[in-house]
mmCIF file of C-alpha atoms in Angstrom:
data_model
loop_
_atom_site.group_PDB
_atom_site.id
_atom_site.type_symbol
_atom_site.label_atom_id
_atom_site.label_comp_id
_atom_site.label_asym_id
_atom_site.label_seq_id
_atom_site.Cartn_x
_atom_site.Cartn_y
_atom_site.Cartn_z
ATOM 1 C CA MET A 824 -10.269 -27.327 22.065
ATOM 2 C CA THR A 825 -12.404 -26.457 18.725
ATOM 3 C CA ARG A 826 -11.063 -23.781 16.381
ATOM 4 C CA LYS A 827 -13.668 -21.618 14.642
ATOM 5 C CA TYR A 828 -13.665 -19.692 11.542
ATOM 6 C CA ASN A 829 -12.686 -16.322 12.086
ATOM 7 C CA PHE A 830 -13.819 -13.407 9.441
ATOM 8 C CA SER A 831 -12.921 -10.759 11.441
ATOM 9 C CA ALA A 832 -11.428 -7.379 9.309
ATOM 10 C CA GLY A 833 -8.558 -7.065 12.034
ATOM 11 C CA PRO A 834 -7.113 -8.247 14.218
ATOM 12 C CA ALA A 835 -7.622 -10.935 11.836
ATOM 13 C CA ALA A 836 -7.227 -14.752 11.668
ATOM 14 C CA LEU A 837 -3.670 -16.331 11.839
ATOM 15 C CA PRO A 838 -2.389 -19.686 9.976
ATOM 16 C CA GLU A 839 -2.918 -22.301 12.426
ATOM 17 C CA ASP A 840 0.395 -23.392 11.379
ATOM 18 C CA VAL A 841 1.858 -20.496 12.481
ATOM 19 C CA LEU A 842 0.043 -20.231 15.709
ATOM 20 C CA PHE A 843 1.151 -23.893 16.665
ATOM 21 C CA ARG A 844 4.932 -23.090 15.676
ATOM 22 C CA ALA A 845 4.728 -20.133 17.855
ATOM 23 C CA GLN A 846 3.228 -22.086 20.710
ATOM 24 C CA SER A 847 5.939 -24.730 20.595
ATOM 25 C CA GLU A 848 8.595 -21.910 20.897
ATOM 26 C CA LEU A 849 7.117 -19.735 23.483
ATOM 27 C CA LEU A 850 8.905 -21.085 26.407
ATOM 28 C CA ASP A 851 11.861 -22.071 24.767
ATOM 29 C CA TRP A 852 13.109 -20.594 21.437
ATOM 30 C CA GLN A 853 15.267 -23.107 19.433
ATOM 31 C CA GLY A 854 17.075 -24.360 22.607
ATOM 32 C CA GLN A 855 17.844 -20.888 23.794
ATOM 33 C CA GLY A 856 15.887 -21.645 26.987
ATOM 34 C CA LEU A 857 13.537 -18.308 26.873
ATOM 35 C CA SER A 858 10.888 -17.166 24.761
ATOM 36 C CA VAL A 859 11.511 -14.618 21.765
ATOM 37 C CA MET A 860 9.242 -12.033 24.004
ATOM 38 C CA GLU A 861 12.023 -12.198 26.609
ATOM 39 C CA MET A 862 15.236 -11.789 24.384
ATOM 40 C CA SER A 863 17.239 -8.562 23.856
ATOM 41 C CA HIS A 864 16.279 -6.900 20.380
ATOM 42 C CA ARG A 865 20.189 -6.412 19.746
ATOM 43 C CA SER A 866 21.192 -9.711 20.741
ATOM 44 C CA PRO A 867 22.441 -11.951 17.813
ATOM 45 C CA GLU A 868 19.702 -14.505 18.207
ATOM 46 C CA TYR A 869 16.836 -11.752 17.768
ATOM 47 C CA VAL A 870 18.711 -9.782 15.050
ATOM 48 C CA SER A 871 18.863 -13.184 12.770
ATOM 49 C CA VAL A 872 15.082 -13.386 13.414
ATOM 50 C CA ALA A 873 14.474 -9.974 12.180
ATOM 51 C CA LYS A 874 17.189 -10.176 9.281
ATOM 52 C CA LYS A 875 15.540 -13.420 8.079
ATOM 53 C CA ALA A 876 11.610 -11.852 8.137
ATOM 54 C CA GLU A 877 13.030 -8.718 6.292
ATOM 55 C CA SER A 878 14.889 -11.303 3.496
ATOM 56 C CA ASP A 879 11.916 -13.502 3.192
ATOM 57 C CA LEU A 880 9.281 -10.575 2.867
ATOM 58 C CA ARG A 881 11.620 -8.994 0.135
ATOM 59 C CA GLU A 882 11.628 -12.295 -1.599
ATOM 60 C CA LEU A 883 7.833 -12.726 -1.203
ATOM 61 C CA MET A 884 7.180 -9.330 -2.841
ATOM 62 C CA ASN A 885 10.474 -8.941 -5.040
ATOM 63 C CA ILE A 886 11.050 -5.805 -3.346
ATOM 64 C CA PRO A 887 14.162 -4.004 -5.037
ATOM 65 C CA ASP A 888 17.310 -3.278 -3.609
ATOM 66 C CA ASN A 889 16.599 0.383 -3.794
ATOM 67 C CA TYR A 890 14.105 -0.110 -1.065
ATOM 68 C CA GLN A 891 14.217 0.011 2.793
ATOM 69 C CA VAL A 892 11.908 -2.221 4.570
ATOM 70 C CA LEU A 893 10.940 -0.880 8.108
ATOM 71 C CA PHE A 894 9.293 -2.578 10.788
ATOM 72 C CA MET A 895 7.546 -0.044 13.157
ATOM 73 C CA GLN A 896 5.122 0.729 15.504
ATOM 74 C CA GLY A 897 2.186 2.822 15.921
ATOM 75 C CA GLY A 898 -0.279 1.022 13.299
ATOM 76 C CA ALA A 899 -0.919 2.264 9.782
ATOM 77 C CA THR A 900 -2.979 5.039 11.336
ATOM 78 C CA SER A 901 0.080 6.537 12.754
ATOM 79 C CA GLN A 902 1.370 6.870 9.138
ATOM 80 C CA PHE A 903 -1.293 9.418 8.067
ATOM 81 C CA SER A 904 0.772 11.761 9.970
ATOM 82 C CA MET A 905 4.306 10.505 9.201
ATOM 83 C CA ILE A 906 3.728 10.463 5.479
ATOM 84 C CA PRO A 907 3.650 14.198 4.947
ATOM 85 C CA MET A 908 5.916 14.721 7.722
ATOM 86 C CA ASN A 909 8.538 13.028 5.704
ATOM 87 C CA LEU A 910 7.750 13.366 1.907
ATOM 88 C CA MET A 911 6.363 16.944 1.798
ATOM 89 C CA GLY A 912 10.201 18.164 1.459
ATOM 90 C CA ASN A 913 9.543 21.581 0.055
ATOM 91 C CA ASN A 914 6.277 20.963 -1.464
ATOM 92 C CA VAL A 915 3.055 22.831 -0.357
ATOM 93 C CA SER A 916 0.416 20.133 -1.243
ATOM 94 C CA ALA A 917 -0.188 16.330 -1.947
ATOM 95 C CA ASP A 918 -2.642 14.720 -3.882
ATOM 96 C CA TYR A 919 -5.233 11.988 -2.160
ATOM 97 C CA ILE A 920 -7.923 9.753 -3.504
ATOM 98 C CA ASN A 921 -10.730 9.431 -1.417
ATOM 99 C CA THR A 922 -12.543 5.860 -1.609
ATOM 100 C CA GLY A 923 -13.526 5.209 1.517
ATOM 101 C CA ASP A 924 -13.155 5.677 5.674
ATOM 102 C CA TRP A 925 -9.497 4.961 5.675
ATOM 103 C CA SER A 926 -8.511 7.392 3.106
ATOM 104 C CA SER A 927 -11.100 9.782 4.247
ATOM 105 C CA LYS A 928 -9.234 9.211 7.567
ATOM 106 C CA ALA A 929 -5.712 9.875 6.065
ATOM 107 C CA ILE A 930 -6.846 12.782 4.346
ATOM 108 C CA LYS A 931 -7.888 14.321 7.458
ATOM 109 C CA GLU A 932 -4.710 13.863 9.293
ATOM 110 C CA ALA A 933 -2.875 15.157 6.484
ATOM 111 C CA LYS A 934 -4.752 18.309 6.319
ATOM 112 C CA ARG A 935 -2.751 19.175 9.747
ATOM 113 C CA TYR A 936 0.558 19.211 7.892
ATOM 114 C CA ILE A 937 -0.106 19.813 4.280
ATOM 115 C CA GLN A 938 -2.247 21.105 1.613
ATOM 116 C CA VAL A 939 -4.789 18.319 0.476
ATOM 117 C CA ASN A 940 -5.926 18.153 -3.056
ATOM 118 C CA VAL A 941 -8.337 15.334 -3.132
ATOM 119 C CA ALA A 942 -7.541 14.244 -6.615
ATOM 120 C CA GLY A 943 -10.390 11.990 -6.906
ATOM 121 C CA SER A 944 -13.311 10.787 -4.801
ATOM 122 C CA SER A 945 -16.096 8.474 -5.142
ATOM 123 C CA GLU A 946 -17.937 9.862 -2.234
ATOM 124 C CA ASP A 947 -21.207 10.499 -4.594
ATOM 125 C CA SER A 948 -21.584 6.786 -5.071
ATOM 126 C CA ASN A 949 -21.357 6.266 -1.500
ATOM 127 C CA PHE A 950 -18.051 4.716 -2.036
ATOM 128 C CA THR A 951 -18.936 1.841 -3.809
ATOM 129 C CA ALA A 952 -16.878 2.637 -6.831
ATOM 130 C CA VAL A 953 -13.227 4.273 -7.449
ATOM 131 C CA PRO A 954 -12.875 7.036 -9.706
ATOM 132 C CA ALA A 955 -10.970 5.805 -13.036
ATOM 133 C CA GLN A 956 -7.350 6.923 -14.174
ATOM 134 C CA ASP A 957 -8.490 9.704 -16.501
ATOM 135 C CA GLU A 958 -10.893 11.162 -13.995
ATOM 136 C CA LEU A 959 -7.993 11.953 -11.533
ATOM 137 C CA GLN A 960 -7.064 15.518 -11.170
ATOM 138 C CA LEU A 961 -3.383 15.210 -10.490
ATOM 139 C CA ASP A 962 -0.435 17.567 -10.007
ATOM 140 C CA SER A 963 2.754 17.246 -11.422
ATOM 141 C CA ASN A 964 4.161 19.347 -8.376
ATOM 142 C CA ALA A 965 2.592 17.421 -5.566
ATOM 143 C CA ALA A 966 4.871 16.004 -3.095
ATOM 144 C CA TYR A 967 3.101 12.810 -3.488
ATOM 145 C CA VAL A 968 0.030 10.851 -4.464
ATOM 146 C CA HIS A 969 -1.867 8.712 -1.843
ATOM 147 C CA TYR A 970 -4.565 6.045 -2.011
ATOM 148 C CA THR A 971 -5.972 3.022 -0.261
ATOM 149 C CA PRO A 972 -5.707 0.285 -2.798
ATOM 150 C CA ASN A 973 -8.506 -1.945 -0.700
ATOM 151 C CA GLU A 974 -11.016 0.005 1.658
ATOM 152 C CA THR A 975 -11.536 -2.530 4.553
ATOM 153 C CA ILE A 976 -15.030 -1.275 5.733
ATOM 154 C CA ARG A 977 -16.657 -0.874 2.454
ATOM 155 C CA GLY A 978 -15.325 -3.718 0.518
ATOM 156 C CA VAL A 979 -13.880 -1.555 -2.561
ATOM 157 C CA GLU A 980 -10.716 -2.837 -4.088
ATOM 158 C CA PHE A 981 -8.831 -0.620 -6.919
ATOM 159 C CA ASP A 982 -8.861 -2.484 -10.302
ATOM 160 C CA TYR A 983 -5.617 -0.906 -11.407
ATOM 161 C CA ILE A 984 -2.551 1.103 -10.166
ATOM 162 C CA PRO A 985 -2.785 4.959 -10.628
ATOM 163 C CA GLU A 986 -0.006 6.209 -12.990
ATOM 164 C CA THR A 987 1.346 9.286 -11.227
ATOM 165 C CA GLY A 988 4.100 10.038 -13.514
ATOM 166 C CA ASP A 989 7.420 11.528 -11.487
ATOM 167 C CA VAL A 990 5.210 12.218 -8.515
ATOM 168 C CA PRO A 991 5.548 9.406 -5.499
ATOM 169 C CA LEU A 992 2.706 6.872 -5.350
ATOM 170 C CA VAL A 993 1.976 6.170 -1.765
ATOM 171 C CA ALA A 994 -0.222 3.024 -0.769
ATOM 172 C CA ASP A 995 -1.963 1.870 2.336
ATOM 173 C CA MET A 996 -1.941 -1.747 1.683
ATOM 174 C CA SER A 997 -2.892 -2.753 5.229
ATOM 175 C CA SER A 998 -5.575 -5.106 4.194
ATOM 176 C CA ASN A 999 -4.345 -6.253 0.883
ATOM 177 C CA ILE A 1000 -0.648 -6.813 1.044
ATOM 178 C CA LEU A 1001 0.516 -10.156 0.114
ATOM 179 C CA SER A 1002 -2.583 -11.094 -1.173
ATOM 180 C CA GLY A 1003 -1.466 -11.068 -4.805
ATOM 181 C CA PRO A 1004 1.575 -9.907 -7.035
ATOM 182 C CA ILE A 1005 2.206 -6.215 -7.468
ATOM 183 C CA ASP A 1006 5.176 -4.563 -8.979
ATOM 184 C CA VAL A 1007 6.523 -2.704 -5.815
ATOM 185 C CA SER A 1008 8.813 -0.280 -8.361
ATOM 186 C CA ARG A 1009 5.559 1.417 -9.361
ATOM 187 C CA PHE A 1010 5.598 2.913 -5.777
ATOM 188 C CA GLY A 1011 7.344 5.270 -3.781
ATOM 189 C CA MET A 1012 6.018 4.066 -0.445
ATOM 190 C CA ILE A 1013 3.700 1.116 0.748
ATOM 191 C CA TYR A 1014 2.710 0.893 4.122
ATOM 192 C CA ALA A 1015 0.428 -1.803 5.967
ATOM 193 C CA GLY A 1016 -0.577 -2.355 9.500
ATOM 194 C CA ALA A 1017 0.172 -6.341 10.092
ATOM 195 C CA GLN A 1018 -3.098 -7.318 11.835
ATOM 196 C CA LYS A 1019 -4.717 -8.185 8.588
ATOM 197 C CA ASN A 1020 -2.715 -10.373 6.461
ATOM 198 C CA ILE A 1021 1.090 -10.107 8.147
ATOM 199 C CA GLY A 1022 0.566 -11.190 11.815
ATOM 200 C CA PRO A 1023 -0.609 -9.732 15.052
ATOM 201 C CA ALA A 1024 -1.831 -5.813 15.947
ATOM 202 C CA GLY A 1025 1.073 -3.719 16.994
ATOM 203 C CA LEU A 1026 3.390 -4.101 14.106
ATOM 204 C CA THR A 1027 3.431 -1.787 10.847
ATOM 205 C CA VAL A 1028 5.524 -2.452 7.815
ATOM 206 C CA VAL A 1029 6.901 0.113 5.956
ATOM 207 C CA ILE A 1030 8.434 -0.292 2.348
ATOM 208 C CA ILE A 1031 10.183 2.710 0.992
ATOM 209 C CA ARG A 1032 12.291 3.920 -1.994
ATOM 210 C CA ASP A 1033 15.657 4.943 -0.861
ATOM 211 C CA ASP A 1034 15.602 8.570 -2.471
ATOM 212 C CA LEU A 1035 12.555 9.191 -0.218
ATOM 213 C CA LEU A 1036 14.493 8.941 3.104
ATOM 214 C CA GLN A 1037 15.038 12.727 3.491
ATOM 215 C CA ALA A 1038 15.244 14.984 6.430
ATOM 216 C CA PRO A 1039 11.438 15.118 7.593
ATOM 217 C CA VAL A 1040 9.928 18.545 8.554
ATOM 218 C CA ASP A 1041 11.232 20.763 11.388
ATOM 219 C CA LYS A 1042 10.353 19.620 14.845
ATOM 220 C CA THR A 1043 9.339 15.846 13.533
ATOM 221 C CA PRO A 1044 9.857 13.615 16.639
ATOM 222 C CA THR A 1045 12.937 11.463 15.696
ATOM 223 C CA LEU A 1046 10.580 8.157 16.159
ATOM 224 C CA PHE A 1047 8.584 9.386 13.334
ATOM 225 C CA SER A 1048 11.857 10.005 10.853
ATOM 226 C CA TYR A 1049 11.851 7.247 8.279
ATOM 227 C CA LYS A 1050 15.379 8.142 7.780
ATOM 228 C CA ALA A 1051 16.370 7.800 11.298
ATOM 229 C CA ILE A 1052 14.371 4.386 11.659
ATOM 230 C CA ALA A 1053 16.106 3.194 8.328
ATOM 231 C CA ASP A 1054 19.739 4.160 9.746
ATOM 232 C CA ALA A 1055 18.887 2.086 12.821
ATOM 233 C CA ASP A 1056 17.635 -0.878 10.695
ATOM 234 C CA SER A 1057 14.275 -0.342 12.721
ATOM 235 C CA MET A 1058 15.756 -0.603 15.920
ATOM 236 C CA LEU A 1059 16.093 2.909 16.993
ATOM 237 C CA ASN A 1060 13.979 1.889 19.932
ATOM 238 C CA THR A 1061 12.801 -1.395 21.089
ATOM 239 C CA PRO A 1062 10.622 -2.366 18.244
ATOM 240 C CA PRO A 1063 7.471 -4.756 18.985
ATOM 241 C CA THR A 1064 9.786 -8.254 18.749
ATOM 242 C CA PHE A 1065 7.158 -10.655 19.423
ATOM 243 C CA GLY A 1066 4.888 -9.071 16.726
ATOM 244 C CA TRP A 1067 8.163 -9.155 14.020
ATOM 245 C CA TYR A 1068 8.767 -12.809 15.049
ATOM 246 C CA LEU A 1069 5.002 -13.956 14.144
ATOM 247 C CA ALA A 1070 5.424 -11.772 10.934
ATOM 248 C CA GLY A 1071 8.258 -13.753 9.943
ATOM 249 C CA LEU A 1072 6.601 -17.138 10.764
ATOM 250 C CA VAL A 1073 3.924 -15.985 8.328
ATOM 251 C CA PHE A 1074 6.292 -15.151 5.733
ATOM 252 C CA GLU A 1075 7.519 -18.515 6.133
ATOM 253 C CA TRP A 1076 4.289 -19.803 5.937
ATOM 254 C CA LEU A 1077 3.455 -18.126 2.736
ATOM 255 C CA GLN A 1078 6.682 -19.236 0.986
ATOM 256 C CA ALA A 1079 5.344 -22.699 2.344
ATOM 257 C CA GLN A 1080 2.124 -22.472 0.304
ATOM 258 C CA GLY A 1081 3.732 -21.584 -2.881
ATOM 259 C CA GLY A 1082 4.331 -17.854 -2.177
ATOM 260 C CA VAL A 1083 2.428 -14.891 -3.403
ATOM 261 C CA PRO A 1084 0.930 -16.099 -6.696
ATOM 262 C CA ALA A 1085 -0.530 -19.171 -4.972
ATOM 263 C CA MET A 1086 -2.177 -16.826 -2.423
ATOM 264 C CA ASP A 1087 -3.308 -14.970 -5.611
ATOM 265 C CA LYS A 1088 -5.151 -18.239 -6.639
ATOM 266 C CA LEU A 1089 -6.560 -18.938 -3.722
ATOM 267 C CA ASN A 1090 -8.026 -15.751 -2.965
ATOM 268 C CA ASP A 1091 -9.463 -15.662 -6.741
ATOM 269 C CA LEU A 1092 -11.324 -18.719 -5.625
ATOM 270 C CA LYS A 1093 -12.675 -17.904 -2.236
ATOM 271 C CA ALA A 1094 -13.889 -14.561 -3.322
ATOM 272 C CA SER A 1095 -15.457 -15.865 -6.403
ATOM 273 C CA LYS A 1096 -17.329 -18.456 -4.566
ATOM 274 C CA LEU A 1097 -18.635 -15.979 -2.083
ATOM 275 C CA TYR A 1098 -19.793 -13.372 -4.406
ATOM 276 C CA SER A 1099 -21.279 -15.917 -6.821
ATOM 277 C CA TYR A 1100 -23.411 -17.170 -4.274
ATOM 278 C CA ILE A 1101 -24.347 -13.656 -3.103
ATOM 279 C CA ASP A 1102 -25.079 -12.593 -6.679
ATOM 280 C CA ASN A 1103 -27.475 -15.534 -7.327
ATOM 281 C CA SER A 1104 -29.600 -15.166 -4.006
ATOM 282 C CA ASP A 1105 -32.153 -13.218 -3.667
ATOM 283 C CA PHE A 1106 -31.876 -12.835 0.500
ATOM 284 C CA TYR A 1107 -28.207 -11.321 0.039
ATOM 285 C CA THR A 1108 -26.952 -8.460 -1.908
ATOM 286 C CA ASN A 1109 -23.420 -6.836 -2.315
ATOM 287 C CA PRO A 1110 -23.799 -2.937 -3.072
ATOM 288 C CA VAL A 1111 -20.184 -2.481 -4.618
ATOM 289 C CA ASP A 1112 -19.443 -2.119 -8.364
ATOM 290 C CA ILE A 1113 -18.602 -5.427 -9.305
ATOM 291 C CA ALA A 1114 -15.138 -4.238 -11.472
ATOM 292 C CA VAL A 1115 -13.879 -3.176 -7.948
ATOM 293 C CA ARG A 1116 -15.132 -5.630 -5.319
ATOM 294 C CA SER A 1117 -12.561 -6.480 -2.792
ATOM 295 C CA ARG A 1118 -11.088 -9.885 -2.538
ATOM 296 C CA MET A 1119 -10.281 -9.713 1.167
ATOM 297 C CA ASN A 1120 -13.503 -7.794 2.436
ATOM 298 C CA VAL A 1121 -16.739 -8.807 1.408
ATOM 299 C CA PRO A 1122 -19.843 -6.872 2.587
ATOM 300 C CA PHE A 1123 -23.341 -8.183 2.245
ATOM 301 C CA ILE A 1124 -26.958 -6.991 3.322
ATOM 302 C CA LEU A 1125 -29.723 -9.145 4.296
ATOM 303 C CA ALA A 1126 -33.295 -8.800 2.776
ATOM 304 C CA LYS A 1127 -34.579 -8.404 5.932
ATOM 305 C CA PRO A 1128 -32.138 -6.247 7.851
ATOM 306 C CA GLU A 1129 -34.265 -7.009 11.207
ATOM 307 C CA LEU A 1130 -32.806 -10.471 10.973
ATOM 308 C CA ASP A 1131 -29.139 -8.897 11.318
ATOM 309 C CA LYS A 1132 -29.054 -9.537 14.920
ATOM 310 C CA LEU A 1133 -30.507 -13.332 14.634
ATOM 311 C CA PHE A 1134 -28.113 -13.819 11.321
ATOM 312 C CA LEU A 1135 -25.065 -12.962 13.734
ATOM 313 C CA THR A 1136 -26.225 -15.169 16.874
ATOM 314 C CA GLU A 1137 -26.832 -18.215 14.576
ATOM 315 C CA ALA A 1138 -23.309 -17.668 12.921
ATOM 316 C CA THR A 1139 -21.693 -17.614 15.955
ATOM 317 C CA SER A 1140 -23.374 -20.757 17.135
ATOM 318 C CA ALA A 1141 -22.123 -22.699 13.958
ATOM 319 C CA GLY A 1142 -18.796 -21.694 14.537
ATOM 320 C CA LEU A 1143 -18.630 -18.436 12.046
ATOM 321 C CA LEU A 1144 -17.436 -15.523 13.772
ATOM 322 C CA ASN A 1145 -17.223 -11.700 13.582
ATOM 323 C CA LEU A 1146 -19.350 -11.144 10.616
ATOM 324 C CA ALA A 1147 -20.862 -8.009 11.833
ATOM 325 C CA GLY A 1148 -20.064 -5.046 9.201
ATOM 326 C CA HIS A 1149 -18.352 -1.802 10.506
ATOM 327 C CA ARG A 1150 -20.368 0.162 12.974
ATOM 328 C CA SER A 1151 -20.293 2.885 10.559
ATOM 329 C CA VAL A 1152 -22.060 0.949 7.624
ATOM 330 C CA GLY A 1153 -23.780 -2.012 9.306
ATOM 331 C CA GLY A 1154 -25.154 -5.450 7.435
ATOM 332 C CA MET A 1155 -22.383 -8.115 7.171
ATOM 333 C CA ARG A 1156 -18.814 -8.264 6.306
ATOM 334 C CA ALA A 1157 -16.612 -11.291 5.733
ATOM 335 C CA SER A 1158 -13.207 -10.576 5.665
ATOM 336 C CA ILE A 1159 -11.508 -13.513 4.029
ATOM 337 C CA TYR A 1160 -7.627 -12.887 4.148
ATOM 338 C CA ASN A 1161 -4.775 -15.110 3.170
ATOM 339 C CA ALA A 1162 -5.000 -17.002 6.689
ATOM 340 C CA VAL A 1163 -8.931 -17.909 5.958
ATOM 341 C CA PRO A 1164 -9.369 -21.236 4.538
ATOM 342 C CA GLU A 1165 -11.458 -22.197 1.645
ATOM 343 C CA ALA A 1166 -13.179 -24.399 3.968
ATOM 344 C CA ALA A 1167 -14.050 -21.167 5.773
ATOM 345 C CA VAL A 1168 -15.807 -19.811 3.086
ATOM 346 C CA ASP A 1169 -17.825 -23.273 2.084
ATOM 347 C CA ALA A 1170 -19.051 -23.273 5.465
ATOM 348 C CA LEU A 1171 -20.024 -19.689 5.721
ATOM 349 C CA ILE A 1172 -21.967 -20.191 2.153
ATOM 350 C CA GLU A 1173 -23.476 -23.481 3.650
ATOM 351 C CA PHE A 1174 -24.774 -21.250 6.583
ATOM 352 C CA MET A 1175 -25.920 -18.438 4.375
ATOM 353 C CA GLN A 1176 -28.300 -21.072 2.233
ATOM 354 C CA ASP A 1177 -29.622 -22.527 5.387
ATOM 355 C CA PHE A 1178 -30.633 -18.950 7.048
ATOM 356 C CA ALA A 1179 -31.908 -17.885 3.796
ATOM 357 C CA VAL A 1180 -34.325 -21.073 3.691
ATOM 358 C CA THR A 1181 -35.342 -20.888 7.118
ATOM 359 C CA HIS A 1182 -35.825 -17.179 7.384
ATOM 360 C CA GLY A 1183 -36.532 -16.062 3.720
#
């Protein structure tokens, strides 16, 4: 079998070492005679898997003791509803910063539960920039401030963490969690779908400060209550056990690579290589403001859009997979998450060079 380079935005590439480890344990986990998928989530064996995964994530991200780590289902999109349900309290409004498709979706869903103040938006630039701190119209009485640090579809990443005073800051880090160091204490809550930098689809990680674990609004389903889930150690019902286990293997792999600081350096290197080639090419362009280009998701446009289909066909033949841009924006997109090796970026650049020479 020949592995190819996977540039998918999610479900995304997983480290080969993790896949081999999971393969070796698939039928017999540590001499127990069964797979992790077949274990009771309440068995001592599985509880040890879950506890180690949480411990390793806490170490990787330096998560303070006054934060709970929840392993949940429903994808990051389910959090769009759960956040206002759990965090609105007696407040009537929340602030949202709109910098792309995912923050727009979060806003649309939140409006079903709470009054939304769009405190800043880059819609007028077609989401190729982010509003500066001094442009944000923040309400000191808001229940929380929500933003998306990295917008997967359009390849925009904040170059700063918004200052929100005493109002809790909530961040959808689905596509950039663990890609570089962050100060968790600056956030009230961080959430992330696993399928980009953590593990397979089906698992969502929530990191939430203890004081925000309050009773949700009336008639909130029990399984949507952060407090109820935290009180049950993320086992209020049967969790996505295999996804949790695989996430734990990814955390171990990250530690073996040198942790988040090592990923930060590697991600800088990969992104700088790809952007440098694009910027020095007369065949490819990137539409995003240089200051806020994503290190995780690199969109690019061909000088001749009529060649898009041929580019994708030849890229697939060359072993470079899932380079099509999101259906809403077109063009190309290379997602270069933690598990995508530097060699994949080198191979992509070489292919892009050859394609430009042949078809330019």
